[in-house]
Amino acid sequence: MRDILPVVAGWYAAGRPFGLATVVATSRSAPRDPGAAMAVGPGDEVVGSVSGGCVEGAVFELAQEVVASGEARLETFGYSDADAFAVGLTCVGEITLLVRPVTAGSDPVFGEVAESVASGRPVTVATVADGPAPRGAALAVWPDRVAGTLGTPGLDAAVTADARGELALGATGMRHYGPHGERREDAVAVFLHSFAPPPRMLVFGATDYAAAVARIGVFLGYRVTVCDARPVFATPERFPPEAEVVVDWPHRYLARTDTDTRTVICVLTHDPKFDVPLLEVALRRPAAYIGAMGSRRTHDDRMRRLAEAGLGEAESGRLRSPVGLDLGARTPEEVAVSVAAEIVALRWGGTGVPLTATDGAVHPRRDGSGAG
C-alpha cells in the first residue's frame, strides 16, 4: 500500500475516482500478506498487486465494477474455487479482498491518511469489510485524534481503542465486533491497517534467557535484534529466525542505533563490563522500556557504578531492575513471560495485579475514546 500511495493520492487530489483492492485475510500459502493493495484508476491504469499476478485480471474487473456501482465488495479467491483456478491462483492458498471505490465523497479521510503516511506520521485505517455496517466505511485513527466513522459511535469507540493498540505494534489484521462495538461478537468485520514500522526490541546478551525473550518479542510483534560481543554465543541458530543477530560490543552498537519512544531495551548480559557502559548509553536515549537482569545485590552495584559514571536520578530512575514482574519465574521461558508482562503493563498503564483483585472495566478508557 505504501508503494502505490503516491500515485493514488494524486488521483484522489485531482478528484478522479479509482477502485482500491486490499488483501484483508489470507490462509495457507497465500502469495501476499494482508495490507497488499492494487488500484485501478483513470484510463484503466493499474498500480500495485494483490497476488503476484495470479488474480490481478479478475481484480481489475472487480475494481471497474465497484467504481461504476459505487458499492464495495468482499471477494475470496482460493485454489478450490473454480473461478480462482480459472484466473490462475494455483498457490494452494486463499486470499480475501475488499474492493471499494475511493472518492472524496466515499472516503473523505483518504487524503489525510496519504499525507500522514508520506510524512512518516503513524496512522491506522479501519475499514468495514463485512456485516451490518456500511461496507467500505473508513475511520482513520492517529495517536491523538480520529477522523471518519464506521456508522455508529459505539463501533467507532471500540475500533479506535483497538486501532491504537495495533498502531503501537505496527500490526495489521481483521477484528470482529457487534453492530455497536460489542466485544466477543463477530457480526461486523473491520480491517485494521497500520502504517507504522513495528517497534524495536534490542536484546543484549546472547544467553538462554535472551533467546526466550527474543522469541516472545517476535510473538508480540517487535522487530527483534540480539547483540553480544562474543561470536561463539551470538549465532543465528540460537535465536528465532525472525531476529537479527549482531556481533558487537553492546554499548557501541546501541550508540549508532536509532531508538524512539516505542523501543524496548533488555539488558541480559549480567556482566558489569558489558551492562554498565551499555546502560550509560541506554538511559540517555529515548525508549519505552529499559530493563536489566540481575540480583538485588547486582542492581545496587550497578546503580553505584552508573552514579559514578555521572548519571543522575532522573536517568537512572528509568531503569527497571531487577527486570520483569514478580511471577516466581525460574526457567528462561518463564522469565521471558515476566519481562513481557512488565513491558505490556508499562505500555498500557497496567498494575500487574490479578484482575480478580481489581474493580471496574477490564480495558479502562485512557483517552476518552477507548472501550471499557
Coordinates of C-alpha atoms in Angstrom, one line a residue:
M1 CA 0.0 0.0 0.0
R2 CA 2.8 2.4 0.8
D3 CA 4.2 1.8 -2.7
I4 CA 1.1 2.8 -4.5
L5 CA 0.1 5.8 -2.3
P6 CA 1.9 8.4 -4.3
V7 CA 0.0 7.5 -7.4
V8 CA -3.4 7.0 -5.9
A9 CA -3.0 10.2 -3.7
G10 CA -2.6 12.1 -7.0
W11 CA -5.8 10.6 -8.4
Y12 CA -7.6 11.5 -5.2
A13 CA -6.4 15.1 -5.1
A14 CA -7.4 15.5 -8.7
G15 CA -10.9 14.2 -8.0
R16 CA -10.5 11.1 -10.2
P17 CA -12.3 8.0 -8.8
F18 CA -10.5 4.8 -8.5
G19 CA -11.1 1.2 -7.3
L20 CA -8.9 0.0 -4.5
A21 CA -8.5 -3.7 -3.7
T22 CA -6.8 -4.6 -0.4
V23 CA -5.9 -8.1 0.9
V24 CA -7.8 -8.3 4.2
A25 CA -7.3 -12.0 5.0
T26 CA -5.2 -15.0 3.8
S27 CA -4.9 -18.7 4.5
R28 CA -2.4 -21.4 3.7
S29 CA 0.3 -20.3 1.2
A30 CA -1.3 -17.1 0.0
P31 CA 1.1 -15.1 -2.2
R32 CA 0.6 -11.7 -0.4
D33 CA 0.1 -10.6 3.2
P34 CA -2.9 -8.6 4.5
G35 CA -2.4 -5.0 3.5
A36 CA -1.2 -5.7 0.0
A37 CA -3.1 -3.5 -2.4
M38 CA -3.9 -2.8 -6.1
A39 CA -5.7 0.1 -7.5
V40 CA -7.3 0.7 -10.9
G41 CA -7.6 4.3 -11.8
P42 CA -8.4 6.7 -14.7
G43 CA -7.8 5.3 -18.1
D44 CA -7.6 1.8 -16.6
E45 CA -4.2 2.5 -15.2
V46 CA -3.1 -0.2 -12.7
V47 CA -0.7 0.1 -9.8
G48 CA 0.2 -2.5 -7.1
S49 CA -0.5 -6.2 -6.8
V50 CA -2.6 -8.4 -4.5
S51 CA -1.4 -11.9 -5.6
G52 CA 1.8 -11.5 -7.5
G53 CA -0.1 -12.0 -10.8
C54 CA -2.5 -14.8 -10.0
V55 CA -5.8 -13.0 -9.8
E56 CA -5.0 -9.5 -11.0
G57 CA -7.1 -9.8 -14.1
A58 CA -10.2 -10.6 -12.1
V59 CA -9.5 -7.9 -9.6
F60 CA -9.1 -5.4 -12.4
E61 CA -12.7 -6.1 -13.5
L62 CA -13.9 -6.0 -9.9
A63 CA -12.3 -2.6 -9.4
Q64 CA -14.0 -1.3 -12.5
E65 CA -17.3 -2.6 -11.3
V66 CA -17.2 -1.1 -7.9
V67 CA -16.3 2.3 -9.3
A68 CA -19.3 2.1 -11.7
S69 CA -21.7 0.9 -9.0
G70 CA -20.3 2.9 -6.0
E71 CA -20.7 -0.2 -3.9
A72 CA -17.8 -2.0 -2.1
R73 CA -17.4 -5.8 -2.5
L74 CA -15.7 -8.6 -0.5
E75 CA -14.4 -11.4 -2.6
T76 CA -12.4 -14.5 -1.7
F77 CA -10.2 -16.5 -4.2
G78 CA -9.0 -19.9 -3.3
Y79 CA -7.4 -22.9 -5.1
S80 CA -10.5 -25.0 -4.7
D81 CA -12.7 -22.3 -6.3
A82 CA -13.4 -22.8 -10.0
D83 CA -13.2 -19.1 -10.7
A84 CA -10.0 -18.7 -8.8
F85 CA -8.4 -21.6 -10.6
A86 CA -9.6 -20.2 -13.9
V87 CA -7.8 -16.9 -13.2
G88 CA -4.7 -18.6 -12.1
L89 CA -4.5 -18.8 -8.2
T90 CA -2.5 -22.0 -8.2
C91 CA -0.5 -21.4 -5.0
V92 CA -2.8 -23.6 -2.9
G93 CA -3.7 -20.6 -0.9
E94 CA -6.7 -18.3 -0.3
I95 CA -7.0 -14.5 -0.3
T96 CA -9.9 -12.3 0.7
L97 CA -10.1 -8.9 -0.9
L98 CA -12.0 -5.8 0.0
V99 CA -12.6 -3.9 -3.2
R100 CA -14.0 -0.4 -2.8
P101 CA -14.5 2.8 -4.8
V102 CA -12.5 5.7 -3.5
T103 CA -13.6 9.3 -4.0
A104 CA -13.7 12.4 -1.8
G105 CA -17.3 11.6 -1.1
S106 CA -17.0 7.9 -0.3
D107 CA -13.7 8.2 1.7
P108 CA -13.3 11.8 3.0
V109 CA -10.3 10.8 5.2
F110 CA -8.2 9.2 2.4
G111 CA -6.3 12.4 1.7
E112 CA -5.3 13.0 5.3
V113 CA -4.1 9.4 5.6
A114 CA -2.0 9.7 2.5
E115 CA -0.4 12.8 3.8
S116 CA 0.4 11.1 7.1
V117 CA 1.9 8.1 5.5
A118 CA 4.0 10.3 3.2
S119 CA 5.4 12.3 6.1
G120 CA 6.0 9.3 8.3
R121 CA 3.3 10.1 10.9
P122 CA 1.7 6.8 12.2
V123 CA -1.9 6.2 11.5
T124 CA -4.2 3.2 11.4
V125 CA -7.1 2.9 8.9
A126 CA -10.1 0.9 10.0
T127 CA -12.4 -0.2 7.1
V128 CA -15.6 -2.1 7.4
A129 CA -15.2 -5.3 5.4
D130 CA -18.5 -7.2 6.2
G131 CA -21.5 -7.3 8.4
P132 CA -24.4 -4.9 9.3
A133 CA -22.3 -1.7 8.9
P134 CA -21.6 0.3 5.7
R135 CA -19.1 -1.8 3.8
G136 CA -16.1 0.3 2.8
A137 CA -16.7 2.9 5.5
A138 CA -13.4 4.1 6.9
L139 CA -12.1 5.5 10.2
A140 CA -8.6 6.9 10.4
V141 CA -7.0 6.7 13.9
W142 CA -3.9 8.7 14.9
P143 CA -2.3 8.6 18.3
D144 CA -4.1 11.8 19.2
R145 CA -7.2 12.1 17.1
V146 CA -9.6 10.3 14.8
A147 CA -11.5 11.2 11.5
G148 CA -14.3 9.5 9.7
T149 CA -16.9 7.0 11.0
L150 CA -17.8 3.3 10.7
G151 CA -21.5 4.0 11.2
T152 CA -22.2 4.1 15.0
P153 CA -20.5 5.8 17.9
G154 CA -20.1 2.5 19.8
L155 CA -18.4 0.8 16.9
D156 CA -16.1 3.9 16.4
A157 CA -15.1 3.9 20.1
A158 CA -14.3 0.2 20.2
V159 CA -12.4 0.2 16.9
T160 CA -10.5 3.3 17.9
A161 CA -9.2 1.6 21.1
D162 CA -8.1 -1.4 19.2
A163 CA -6.6 0.6 16.4
R164 CA -4.3 2.5 18.8
G165 CA -3.2 -0.8 20.2
E166 CA -2.4 -2.2 16.7
L167 CA -0.7 1.1 15.8
A168 CA 1.6 0.8 18.9
L169 CA 2.8 -2.5 17.4
G170 CA 2.6 -1.6 13.7
A171 CA 0.2 -4.5 13.3
T172 CA -2.4 -5.1 10.6
G173 CA -5.3 -7.6 10.6
M174 CA -9.0 -8.2 10.9
R175 CA -11.1 -7.6 14.0
H176 CA -14.7 -8.5 14.8
Y177 CA -17.4 -6.6 16.7
G178 CA -21.1 -6.4 17.4
P179 CA -23.0 -3.7 15.4
H180 CA -22.4 -1.1 18.2
G181 CA -18.9 -2.2 19.1
E182 CA -19.8 -5.1 21.4
R183 CA -16.9 -7.3 22.3
R184 CA -16.9 -11.0 21.8
E185 CA -19.3 -10.7 18.9
D186 CA -18.4 -11.2 15.2
A187 CA -21.2 -9.6 13.3
V188 CA -19.1 -6.8 11.9
A189 CA -15.6 -7.5 10.3
V190 CA -13.3 -4.5 10.4
F191 CA -9.9 -4.5 8.7
L192 CA -7.2 -2.5 10.7
H193 CA -4.3 -1.4 8.5
S194 CA -1.5 0.2 10.5
F195 CA 1.0 2.5 8.8
A196 CA 3.8 2.4 11.3
P197 CA 7.0 0.4 11.5
P198 CA 7.0 -2.3 14.2
P199 CA 8.7 -1.1 17.4
R200 CA 12.2 -2.4 18.1
M201 CA 13.3 -4.8 20.8
L202 CA 17.0 -4.7 21.5
V203 CA 18.2 -7.7 23.5
F204 CA 21.8 -7.5 24.8
G205 CA 23.5 -10.7 25.9
A206 CA 23.3 -14.0 23.9
T207 CA 22.1 -16.2 26.7
D208 CA 19.3 -18.7 27.0
Y209 CA 17.3 -16.0 28.7
A210 CA 17.9 -13.7 25.7
A211 CA 16.7 -16.4 23.3
A212 CA 13.5 -16.8 25.3
V213 CA 13.0 -13.0 25.4
A214 CA 13.7 -12.8 21.7
R215 CA 11.0 -15.4 21.0
I216 CA 8.4 -13.7 23.0
G217 CA 9.4 -10.3 21.5
V218 CA 8.7 -11.7 18.0
F219 CA 5.4 -13.1 19.2
L220 CA 4.4 -9.6 20.5
G221 CA 5.2 -8.1 17.1
Y222 CA 8.6 -6.4 17.8
R223 CA 11.4 -6.2 15.4
V224 CA 14.0 -8.0 17.5
T225 CA 17.8 -7.6 17.5
V226 CA 20.1 -9.6 19.7
C227 CA 23.6 -8.2 20.3
D228 CA 26.6 -9.7 22.0
A229 CA 30.3 -9.2 21.7
R230 CA 31.1 -12.9 21.8
P231 CA 30.8 -14.6 18.4
V232 CA 30.7 -18.0 19.8
F233 CA 27.4 -17.3 21.5
A234 CA 25.9 -14.7 19.1
T235 CA 24.9 -17.2 16.4
P236 CA 21.7 -17.1 14.4
E237 CA 21.0 -20.8 15.2
R238 CA 20.3 -20.0 18.8
F239 CA 17.6 -17.4 18.2
P240 CA 14.3 -17.2 16.3
P241 CA 14.7 -16.9 12.6
E242 CA 12.9 -13.5 12.6
A243 CA 15.5 -12.0 14.9
E244 CA 18.6 -10.1 13.7
V245 CA 21.8 -11.3 15.5
V246 CA 24.7 -8.8 15.7
V247 CA 28.2 -9.4 17.0
D248 CA 29.5 -6.2 18.5
W249 CA 30.1 -4.6 21.9
P250 CA 26.7 -3.7 23.2
H251 CA 27.3 -0.1 24.0
R252 CA 29.0 0.6 20.7
Y253 CA 26.1 -1.0 18.8
L254 CA 23.5 1.0 20.7
A255 CA 25.3 4.2 20.3
R256 CA 24.9 4.0 16.5
T257 CA 21.4 2.6 16.5
D258 CA 18.3 4.8 16.4
T259 CA 15.7 4.4 19.2
D260 CA 12.4 6.0 19.8
T261 CA 9.7 6.1 22.5
R262 CA 8.4 2.7 21.4
T263 CA 11.8 0.9 21.7
V264 CA 12.3 -1.8 24.3
I265 CA 15.8 -2.4 25.6
C266 CA 16.5 -5.6 27.5
V267 CA 20.0 -5.9 29.1
L268 CA 20.6 -9.5 29.9
T269 CA 24.4 -9.6 29.8
H270 CA 24.7 -9.9 33.6
D271 CA 28.3 -8.7 33.4
P272 CA 29.4 -5.2 34.6
K273 CA 31.9 -4.8 31.8
F274 CA 29.1 -5.1 29.3
D275 CA 26.0 -3.8 31.0
V276 CA 27.3 -0.6 32.8
P277 CA 28.7 1.0 29.6
L278 CA 25.6 -0.1 27.8
L279 CA 23.2 1.4 30.3
E280 CA 25.2 4.6 30.3
V281 CA 24.1 4.9 26.6
A282 CA 20.6 3.5 27.0
L283 CA 19.5 5.7 29.9
R284 CA 20.3 8.8 27.9
R285 CA 18.3 7.8 24.9
P286 CA 14.6 7.7 24.1
A287 CA 13.0 4.3 24.9
A288 CA 9.7 2.9 26.2
Y289 CA 11.4 0.4 28.5
I290 CA 14.9 -0.3 29.7
G291 CA 15.3 -3.4 31.9
A292 CA 18.4 -5.1 33.2
M293 CA 18.7 -8.6 34.7
G294 CA 20.4 -9.3 38.0
S295 CA 20.0 -9.9 41.7
R296 CA 19.3 -7.0 44.0
R297 CA 22.9 -7.0 45.0
T298 CA 23.9 -6.8 41.3
H299 CA 21.4 -3.9 41.0
D300 CA 22.8 -2.0 43.9
D301 CA 26.3 -2.4 42.5
R302 CA 25.1 -1.4 39.0
M303 CA 23.4 1.8 40.4
R304 CA 26.6 2.8 42.2
R305 CA 28.6 2.4 39.0
L306 CA 26.1 4.4 37.0
A307 CA 26.2 7.2 39.6
E308 CA 30.0 7.2 39.4
A309 CA 29.6 7.5 35.6
G310 CA 27.6 10.7 36.0
L311 CA 24.0 9.5 35.6
G312 CA 21.5 11.5 37.7
E313 CA 18.5 10.2 39.5
A314 CA 16.1 11.1 36.6
E315 CA 18.2 9.0 34.2
S316 CA 18.9 6.0 36.4
G317 CA 15.2 6.1 37.6
R318 CA 14.2 4.9 34.2
L319 CA 15.9 1.5 34.7
R320 CA 13.6 -1.4 35.5
S321 CA 15.9 -3.6 37.6
P322 CA 15.7 -6.4 38.6
V323 CA 13.9 -7.0 35.2
G324 CA 10.3 -8.3 35.0
L325 CA 7.3 -8.7 37.2
D326 CA 7.2 -10.9 40.3
L327 CA 5.8 -14.1 38.9
G328 CA 8.1 -16.5 40.7
A329 CA 9.7 -17.3 37.3
R330 CA 12.6 -19.7 37.2
T331 CA 13.2 -21.0 33.6
P332 CA 14.3 -18.8 30.7
E333 CA 10.8 -19.1 29.2
E334 CA 9.1 -18.1 32.5
V335 CA 11.5 -15.2 32.9
A336 CA 10.6 -14.1 29.4
V337 CA 6.9 -14.1 30.3
S338 CA 7.8 -12.0 33.3
V339 CA 9.7 -9.5 31.2
A340 CA 7.0 -9.3 28.6
A341 CA 4.3 -8.8 31.3
E342 CA 6.2 -5.8 32.6
I343 CA 6.6 -4.3 29.1
V344 CA 2.9 -4.7 28.4
A345 CA 1.9 -3.3 31.8
L346 CA 4.2 -0.3 31.4
R347 CA 2.9 0.4 27.8
W348 CA -0.8 0.5 28.8
G349 CA -0.5 1.6 32.4
G350 CA -1.4 -1.8 33.9
T351 CA -0.8 -2.6 37.5
G352 CA 0.3 -6.2 37.3
V353 CA -2.3 -7.0 39.9
P354 CA -4.6 -10.1 39.2
L355 CA -7.8 -8.9 37.6
T356 CA -9.7 -10.8 40.2
A357 CA -8.4 -8.3 42.7
T358 CA -9.5 -5.2 40.8
D359 CA -12.8 -3.5 40.1
G360 CA -14.2 -1.6 37.1
A361 CA -13.6 -2.1 33.4
V362 CA -11.0 -4.6 32.3
H363 CA -9.9 -2.2 29.5
P364 CA -10.4 1.2 31.1
R365 CA -10.7 4.3 29.0
R366 CA -7.4 6.2 28.9
D367 CA -8.0 9.0 26.4
G368 CA -11.8 9.3 26.2
S369 CA -12.1 7.1 23.1
G370 CA -11.3 3.6 24.4
A371 CA -13.9 1.0 25.2
G372 CA -14.5 -0.4 28.6

